Structure formats: C-alpha cells, structure tokens
Coordinates of C-alpha atoms in Angstrom, one line a residue:
X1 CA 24.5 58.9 28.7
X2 CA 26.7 56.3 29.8
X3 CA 23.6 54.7 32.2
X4 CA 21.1 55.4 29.2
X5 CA 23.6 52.7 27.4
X6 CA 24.0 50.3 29.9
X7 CA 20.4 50.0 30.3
X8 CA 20.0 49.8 27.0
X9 CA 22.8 46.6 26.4
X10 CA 21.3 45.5 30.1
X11 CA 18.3 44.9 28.3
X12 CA 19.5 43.7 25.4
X13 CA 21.7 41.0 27.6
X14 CA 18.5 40.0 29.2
X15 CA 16.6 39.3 25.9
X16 CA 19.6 37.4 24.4
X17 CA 19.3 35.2 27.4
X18 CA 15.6 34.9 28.2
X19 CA 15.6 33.8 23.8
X20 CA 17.8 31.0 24.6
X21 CA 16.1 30.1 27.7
X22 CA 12.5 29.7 25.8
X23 CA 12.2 25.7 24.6
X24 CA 12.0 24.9 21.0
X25 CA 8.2 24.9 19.7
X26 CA 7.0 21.6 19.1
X27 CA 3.8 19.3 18.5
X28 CA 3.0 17.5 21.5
X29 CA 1.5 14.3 22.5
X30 CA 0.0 13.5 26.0
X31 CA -0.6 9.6 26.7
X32 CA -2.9 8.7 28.9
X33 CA -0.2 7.3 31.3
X34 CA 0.9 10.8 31.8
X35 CA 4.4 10.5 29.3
X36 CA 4.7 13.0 26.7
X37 CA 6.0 12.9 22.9
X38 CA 7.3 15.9 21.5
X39 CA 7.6 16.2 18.0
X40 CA 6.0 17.3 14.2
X41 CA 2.7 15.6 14.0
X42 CA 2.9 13.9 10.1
X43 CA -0.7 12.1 9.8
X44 CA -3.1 10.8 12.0
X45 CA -5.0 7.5 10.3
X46 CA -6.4 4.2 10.9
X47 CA -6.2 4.5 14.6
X48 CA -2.7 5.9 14.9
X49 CA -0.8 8.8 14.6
X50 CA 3.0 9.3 13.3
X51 CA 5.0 11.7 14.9
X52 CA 8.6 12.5 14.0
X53 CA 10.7 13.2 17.1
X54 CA 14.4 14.4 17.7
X55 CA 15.2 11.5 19.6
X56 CA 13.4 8.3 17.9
X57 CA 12.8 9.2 14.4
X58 CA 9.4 8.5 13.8
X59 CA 7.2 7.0 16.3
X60 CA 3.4 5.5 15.6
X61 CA 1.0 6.0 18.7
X62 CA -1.8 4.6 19.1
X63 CA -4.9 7.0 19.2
X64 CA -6.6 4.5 22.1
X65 CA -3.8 5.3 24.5
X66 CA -4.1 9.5 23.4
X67 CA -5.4 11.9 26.0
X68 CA -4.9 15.0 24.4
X69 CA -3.0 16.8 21.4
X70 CA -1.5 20.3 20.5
X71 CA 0.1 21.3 17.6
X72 CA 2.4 24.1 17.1
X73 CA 1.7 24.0 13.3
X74 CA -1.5 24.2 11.4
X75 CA -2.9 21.7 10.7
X76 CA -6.4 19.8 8.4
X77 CA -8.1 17.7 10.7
X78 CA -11.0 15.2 8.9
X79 CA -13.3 14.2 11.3
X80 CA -15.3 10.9 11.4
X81 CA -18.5 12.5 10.7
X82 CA -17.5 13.8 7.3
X83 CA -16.6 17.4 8.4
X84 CA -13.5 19.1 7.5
X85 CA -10.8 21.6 9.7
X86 CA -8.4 23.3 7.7
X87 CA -5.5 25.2 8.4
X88 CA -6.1 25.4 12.2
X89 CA -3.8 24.3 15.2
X90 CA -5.0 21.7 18.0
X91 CA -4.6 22.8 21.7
X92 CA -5.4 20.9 24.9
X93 CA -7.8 21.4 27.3
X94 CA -8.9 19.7 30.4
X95 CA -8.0 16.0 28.6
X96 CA -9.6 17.6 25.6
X97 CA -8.7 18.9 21.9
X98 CA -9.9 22.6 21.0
X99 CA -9.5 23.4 17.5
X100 CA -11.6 26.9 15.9
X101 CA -14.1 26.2 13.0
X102 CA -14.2 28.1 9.9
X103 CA -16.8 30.4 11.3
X104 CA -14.0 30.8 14.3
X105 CA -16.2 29.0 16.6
X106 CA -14.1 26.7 19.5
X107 CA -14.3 23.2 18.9
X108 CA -14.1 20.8 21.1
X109 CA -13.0 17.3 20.1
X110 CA -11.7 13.6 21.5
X111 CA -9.0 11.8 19.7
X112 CA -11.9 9.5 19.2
X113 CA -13.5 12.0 16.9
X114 CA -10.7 12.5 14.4
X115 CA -10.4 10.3 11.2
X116 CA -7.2 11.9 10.2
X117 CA -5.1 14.2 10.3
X118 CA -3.4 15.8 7.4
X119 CA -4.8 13.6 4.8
X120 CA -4.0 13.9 1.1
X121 CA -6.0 15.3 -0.8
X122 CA -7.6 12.2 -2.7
X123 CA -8.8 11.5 0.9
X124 CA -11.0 14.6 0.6
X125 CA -12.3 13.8 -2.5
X126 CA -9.8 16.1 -4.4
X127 CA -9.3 13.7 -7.3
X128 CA -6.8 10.5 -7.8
X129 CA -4.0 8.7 -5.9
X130 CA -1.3 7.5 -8.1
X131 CA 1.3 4.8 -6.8
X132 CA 3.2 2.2 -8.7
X133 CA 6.2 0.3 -8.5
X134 CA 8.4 -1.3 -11.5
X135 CA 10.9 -3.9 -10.7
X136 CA 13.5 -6.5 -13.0
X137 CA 15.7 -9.0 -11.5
X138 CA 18.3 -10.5 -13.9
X139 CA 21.0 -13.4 -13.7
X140 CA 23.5 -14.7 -16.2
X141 CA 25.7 -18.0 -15.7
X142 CA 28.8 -18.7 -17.5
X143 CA 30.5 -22.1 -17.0
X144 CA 29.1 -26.2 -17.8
X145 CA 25.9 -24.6 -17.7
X146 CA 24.6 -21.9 -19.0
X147 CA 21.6 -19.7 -17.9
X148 CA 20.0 -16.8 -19.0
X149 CA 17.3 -15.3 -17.1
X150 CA 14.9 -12.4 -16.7
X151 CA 12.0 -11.2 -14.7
X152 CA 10.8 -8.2 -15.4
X153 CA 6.8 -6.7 -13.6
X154 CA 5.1 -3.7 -13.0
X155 CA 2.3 -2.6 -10.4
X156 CA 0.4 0.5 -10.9
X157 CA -3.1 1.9 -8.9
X158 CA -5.4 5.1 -8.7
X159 CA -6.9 5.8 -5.7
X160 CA -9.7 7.9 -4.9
X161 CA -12.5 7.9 -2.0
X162 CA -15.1 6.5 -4.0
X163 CA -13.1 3.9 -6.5
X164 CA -9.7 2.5 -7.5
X165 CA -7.8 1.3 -10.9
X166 CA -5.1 -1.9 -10.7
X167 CA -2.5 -2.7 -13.6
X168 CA 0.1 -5.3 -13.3
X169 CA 2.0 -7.5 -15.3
X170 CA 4.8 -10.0 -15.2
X171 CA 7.1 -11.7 -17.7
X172 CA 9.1 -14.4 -17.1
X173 CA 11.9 -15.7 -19.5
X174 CA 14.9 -18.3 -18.7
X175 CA 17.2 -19.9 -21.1
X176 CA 19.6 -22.6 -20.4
X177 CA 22.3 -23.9 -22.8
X178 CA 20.1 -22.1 -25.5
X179 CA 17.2 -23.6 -24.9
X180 CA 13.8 -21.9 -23.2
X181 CA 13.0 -23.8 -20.2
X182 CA 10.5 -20.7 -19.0
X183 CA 8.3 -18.1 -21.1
X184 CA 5.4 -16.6 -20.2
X185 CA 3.3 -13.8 -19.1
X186 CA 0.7 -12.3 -17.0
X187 CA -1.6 -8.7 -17.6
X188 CA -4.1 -7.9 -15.0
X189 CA -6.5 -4.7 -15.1
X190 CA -9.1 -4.4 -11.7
X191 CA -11.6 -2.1 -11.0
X192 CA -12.8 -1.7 -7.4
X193 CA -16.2 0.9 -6.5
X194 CA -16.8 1.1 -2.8
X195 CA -19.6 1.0 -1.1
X196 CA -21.3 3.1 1.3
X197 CA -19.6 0.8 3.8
X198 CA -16.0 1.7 2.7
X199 CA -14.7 -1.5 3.8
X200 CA -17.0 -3.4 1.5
X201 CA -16.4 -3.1 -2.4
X202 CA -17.7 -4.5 -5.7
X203 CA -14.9 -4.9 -8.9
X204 CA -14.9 -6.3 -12.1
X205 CA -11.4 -8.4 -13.5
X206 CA -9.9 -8.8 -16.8
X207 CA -6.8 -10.8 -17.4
X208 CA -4.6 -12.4 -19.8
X209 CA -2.0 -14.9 -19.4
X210 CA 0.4 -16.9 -22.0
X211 CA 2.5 -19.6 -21.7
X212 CA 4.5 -20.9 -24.4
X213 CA 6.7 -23.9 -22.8
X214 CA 3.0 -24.9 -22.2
X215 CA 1.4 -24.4 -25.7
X216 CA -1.0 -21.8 -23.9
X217 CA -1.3 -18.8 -27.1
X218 CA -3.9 -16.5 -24.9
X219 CA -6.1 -17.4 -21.6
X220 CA -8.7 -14.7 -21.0
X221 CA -10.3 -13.9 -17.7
X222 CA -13.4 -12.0 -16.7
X223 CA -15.9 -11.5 -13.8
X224 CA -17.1 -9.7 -11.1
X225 CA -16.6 -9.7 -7.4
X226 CA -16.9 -8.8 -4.1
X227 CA -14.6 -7.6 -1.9
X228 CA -13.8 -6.4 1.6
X229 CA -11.0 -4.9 3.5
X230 CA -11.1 -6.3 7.0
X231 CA -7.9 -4.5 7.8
X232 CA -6.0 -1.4 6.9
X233 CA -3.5 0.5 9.4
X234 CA 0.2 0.5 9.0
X235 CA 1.2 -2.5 10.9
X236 CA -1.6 -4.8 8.8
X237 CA -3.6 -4.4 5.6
X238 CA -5.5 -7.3 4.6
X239 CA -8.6 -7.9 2.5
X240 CA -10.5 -10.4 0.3
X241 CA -12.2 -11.1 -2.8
X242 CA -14.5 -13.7 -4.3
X243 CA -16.4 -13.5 -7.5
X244 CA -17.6 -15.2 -10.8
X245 CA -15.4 -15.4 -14.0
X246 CA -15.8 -16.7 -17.5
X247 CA -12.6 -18.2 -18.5
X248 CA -11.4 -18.7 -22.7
X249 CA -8.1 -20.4 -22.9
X250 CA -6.3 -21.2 -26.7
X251 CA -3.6 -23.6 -27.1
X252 CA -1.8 -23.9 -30.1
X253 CA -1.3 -27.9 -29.6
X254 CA -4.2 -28.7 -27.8
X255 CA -8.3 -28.0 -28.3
X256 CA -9.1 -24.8 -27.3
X257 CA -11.0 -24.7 -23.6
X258 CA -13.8 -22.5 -22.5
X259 CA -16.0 -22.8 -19.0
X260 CA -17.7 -21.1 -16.2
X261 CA -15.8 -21.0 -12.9
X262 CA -15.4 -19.2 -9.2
X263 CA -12.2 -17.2 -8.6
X264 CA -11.1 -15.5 -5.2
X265 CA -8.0 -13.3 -4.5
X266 CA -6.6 -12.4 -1.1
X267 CA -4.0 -9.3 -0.1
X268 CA -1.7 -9.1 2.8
X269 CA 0.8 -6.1 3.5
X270 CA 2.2 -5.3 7.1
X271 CA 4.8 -2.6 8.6
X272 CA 5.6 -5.0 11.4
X273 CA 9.6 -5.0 11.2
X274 CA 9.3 -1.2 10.7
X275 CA 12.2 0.9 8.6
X276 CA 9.7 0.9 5.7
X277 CA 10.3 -2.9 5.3
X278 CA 7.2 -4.9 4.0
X279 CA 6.1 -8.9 4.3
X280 CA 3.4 -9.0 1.3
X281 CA 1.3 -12.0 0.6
X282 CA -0.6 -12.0 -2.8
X283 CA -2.9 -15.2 -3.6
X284 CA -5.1 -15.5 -6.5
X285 CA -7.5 -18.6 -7.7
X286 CA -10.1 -20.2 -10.2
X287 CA -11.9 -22.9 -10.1
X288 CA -13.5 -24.7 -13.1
X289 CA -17.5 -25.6 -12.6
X290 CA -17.4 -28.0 -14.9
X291 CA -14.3 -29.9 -14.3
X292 CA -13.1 -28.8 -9.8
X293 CA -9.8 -30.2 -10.0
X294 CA -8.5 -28.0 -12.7
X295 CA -7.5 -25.0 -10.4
X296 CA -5.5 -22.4 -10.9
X297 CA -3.7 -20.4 -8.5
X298 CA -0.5 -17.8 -8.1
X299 CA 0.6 -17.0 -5.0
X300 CA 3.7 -14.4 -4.1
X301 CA 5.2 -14.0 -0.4
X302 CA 8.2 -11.5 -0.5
X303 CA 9.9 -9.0 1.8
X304 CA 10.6 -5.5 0.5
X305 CA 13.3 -3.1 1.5
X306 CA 13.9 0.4 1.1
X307 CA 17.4 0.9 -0.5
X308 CA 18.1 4.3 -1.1
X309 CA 15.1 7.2 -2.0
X310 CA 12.5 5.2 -4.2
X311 CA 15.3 2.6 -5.0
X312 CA 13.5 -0.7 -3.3
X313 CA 14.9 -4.5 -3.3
X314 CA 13.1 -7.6 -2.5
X315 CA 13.3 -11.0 -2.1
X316 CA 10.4 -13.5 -2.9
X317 CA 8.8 -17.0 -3.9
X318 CA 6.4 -17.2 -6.3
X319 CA 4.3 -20.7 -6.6
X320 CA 2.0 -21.4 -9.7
X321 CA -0.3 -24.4 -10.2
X322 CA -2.0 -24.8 -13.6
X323 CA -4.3 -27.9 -13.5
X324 CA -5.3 -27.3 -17.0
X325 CA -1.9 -27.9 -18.9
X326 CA -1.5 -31.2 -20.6
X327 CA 0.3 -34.6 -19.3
X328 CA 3.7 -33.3 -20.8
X329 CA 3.8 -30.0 -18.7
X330 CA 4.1 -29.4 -15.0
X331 CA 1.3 -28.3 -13.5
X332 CA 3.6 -26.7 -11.1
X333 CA 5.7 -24.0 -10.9
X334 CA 8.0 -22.4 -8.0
X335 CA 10.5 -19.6 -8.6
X336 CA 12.4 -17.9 -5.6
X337 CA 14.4 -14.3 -6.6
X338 CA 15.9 -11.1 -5.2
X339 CA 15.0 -8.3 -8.0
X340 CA 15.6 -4.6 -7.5
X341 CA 13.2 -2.3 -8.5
X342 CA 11.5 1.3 -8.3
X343 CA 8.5 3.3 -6.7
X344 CA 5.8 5.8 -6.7

C-alpha cells in the first residue's frame, strides 16, 4: 500500500511540474526576418495587424513583413475575395496559413489573402457603425477685462459597407465687457454611397450657417460630390471631395445673395505619435461662379488625446474666411482653444 501511494503522489509530483513547465498559450506572429511576436491577435486591417503583447502593449505589424500566423483563439478571418471564415483558428505551415472552412475543408492562405481579421460586424454587412464625439471648451475672465466665452460642437457618423451618415455642428459665443464680439453657428448633414470601387464615393451636402456679429440670419448650402479616400490605415487616413453647390445666403442688414458655385472638402487623421493621440486636419471650401473672389473656407488642425476611458482633450486652431461679409466685418476669423470633450 505504501508503494501504491507513492506512485500515486510520484505521479501526481510529476504532473504538477510538467503543468508548470508547459508555456503559456498565445497567438503568434512569425516575421519574415525570422523574430517572433507573441501575443492576442485584436484585428488585422488595412495592411496591418494589432497584437497585444505582455511586454509592449500593443504593437502594429505590418502584413508585408508577415510570414506566417497562428492563433490560439478562434478567430473570423474576411478574405479579400469576399469570402468569410468564422470561428476557426490559423495555424502555420511551411511559411503558410491553414485555416478549416465551414465544410471542414483545410485552407490554405498567404497574409496577402486576408482583408481582416476579426472585423466588426458593419464590415460584414451586419448593419450600422455608430461613432460620435461631443466636446465644450469654456473660459471666464474676471479683472479690467472681462470675457465670457463658449464653444460648444458635436460630430456624429453611421457607417456601413455600402454608405455612411455625417452630423456636426458648432457654436461659437464670446462676450467681453458685456458686449458680443462672437456669435455664430454651423450644422452640417453628409451622405456618402460607395462605389463598387470602395475608395471612390458619391455624396450629397446640406448646410446651414449663421452669423450674427455679421448680419448673416441663415446661409444655406447644397450639392453633390465626388469623393475618394486615397488613404485609410491607422497611421494615415486621408481623402477628398469636390462637387457642385447651390448657395442662399439672408442677411438682415444687407440684400439677400444667391449663386451657383464649386465647393471641395479634404480629411486628414493619422496615429503617428501612437497612445491613441491624433493630428486631424479638416478643410472645407466654396467658390462663387459668379463673383471667384468671394470664397469661403474653414479649416481646423488639432491634436487629440485620450484622457481617461472615452474622456478626450484637444487642442486646436480653427481659421475662417468669409469673402462675402460686408466692408464693416472681417472676412477673417482665427480662434486657437483646448476643449475637453467625449466619445463613441
């Protein structure tokens, strides 16, 4: 009995030890270099993947420099021909990916083949993307002057494979020594359909703007437009619009305005300084047909920060020109603040 029982704890000694011997199970990356990067796979997209490692936090690889993947967890793979994994793990073989099918046949794939890796489900055609942000930024000065003033906008977008919905809107109010010296406001609604060509897109605009240090009651806004996105990956996202608008603008001191006119818009985001920090660059313009030097244009360069969860701050300029207003008014405008603000 007493050799039945240390067999028995032997073996159970041995097991204890051969567990803590095995290496933690983990996603793995081989370069083509011959490193490795072990890890939890998160997405795979727009030529590079995101892994979250132990040591580094989350790293971005680039898919180009990817020999081969495996995956400890399952996992939806979209490939670039439309087709769809689910629920299946990646192993390596021979510098190559195998992954089973849904009729459990063995697929064999190269990182150039996949699209993405866990996508959301908008990017399967499973309905809407919502994302929005709402921010305010606010100062009060006591003392031989004194200022009021307050910023307050919102951005909001649906995102699905085939189309997309914008909203945004600003107002602008300052005060000093009791008087307005600032107050107006901006609403813009977009619609974007893609193409067939996903980078290219058409849209239709419809905005409306007041002004009332500059006598402008209600400018109205309306056109279509092209559009293309000539980049879209983490570290840069860019793309460009340019269209036709009719434009209706009423003053309450002036004669009221309407004419035919070009208007372009351009978008730049980028990841670049990492920690979820973003440089954006947001420029919009019309021209009048019948009268080129009355342009308008709004541009916004800013640097947003993560502050704690969805809590963001950011710091930016904003430059107007109005080269419709009359000889009383500045045609330009250019307002530099640090608001704090909230996302989606």
């Amino acid at each position: 009995m007493f050799k039945c029982c240390t067999r028995h704890a032997f073996a159970l000694v041995f097991s204890l030890l051969f567990c803590v011997s095995l290496p933690a199970l983990a996603d793995e990356i081989r370069l083509r270099d011959g490193s490795v990067v072990r890890g939890t796979i998160l997405t795979a997209e727009a030529g590079q993947v995101t892994i979250e490692t132990g040591f580094a936090g989350v790293l971005l690889v680039n898919s180009a420099e990817i020999a081969s993947m495996f995956t400890d967890q399952e996992v939806t793979v979209l490939m670039h021909d439309g087709r769809v994994i689910e629920n299946q793990r990646i192993a390596s073989r021979d510098d190559a990916m195998v992954m089973m099918n849904d009729s459990l046949e063995t697929v064999l794939l190269s990182v150039e083949q996949v699209d993405q890796i866990n996508p959301e489900p908008w990017e399967l055609g499973k309905g809407y993307k919502w994302t929005g942000g709402i921010s305010t930024a606010i100062q009060l000065e006591k003392g031989n002057t004194d200022t009021q003033e307050l910023d307050f906008d919102v951005n909001t977008a649906w995102r699905s494979l085939r189309d997309r919905y914008f909203i945004s809107g600003i107002y602008e109010l300052d005060e000093a020594n009791g008087e307005r010296n600032k107050d107006k406001w901006r609403w813009r609604n977009k619609y974007d359909y893609f193409l067939e060509d996903v980078d290219n897109y058409v849209g239709g605009l419809l905005s409306f703007e007041g002004d009332d240090i500059a006598n402008l009651d209600l400018r109205t806004v309306a056109g279509p437009y092209l559009g293309r996105q000539f980049f879209h990956n983490n570290y840069l996202s860019v793309q460009g619009e340019v269209g036709l608008v009719y434009v209706d603008q009423q003053y309450s001191m002036e004669p009221n305005n309407r004419y035919p006119g070009g208007n372009w818009a351009f978008h730049l985001t980028s990841d670049y300084l990492g920690g979820s920090t973003t440089i954006y660059l947001d420029h919009d313009g019309v021209m009048n047909f019948e009268a080129t030097d009355e342009l308008l244009l709004n541009t916004v360069l800013g640097l947003n920060f993560p502050i704690y969860g969805r809590l963001q701050a950011a710091a930016e300029l904003r430059l107007k020109y109005d080269g419709s207003v009359g000889a009383d008014t500045e045609e330009s405008d250019r307002t530099f603040r640090v608001k704090l603000g909230y996302t989606w």
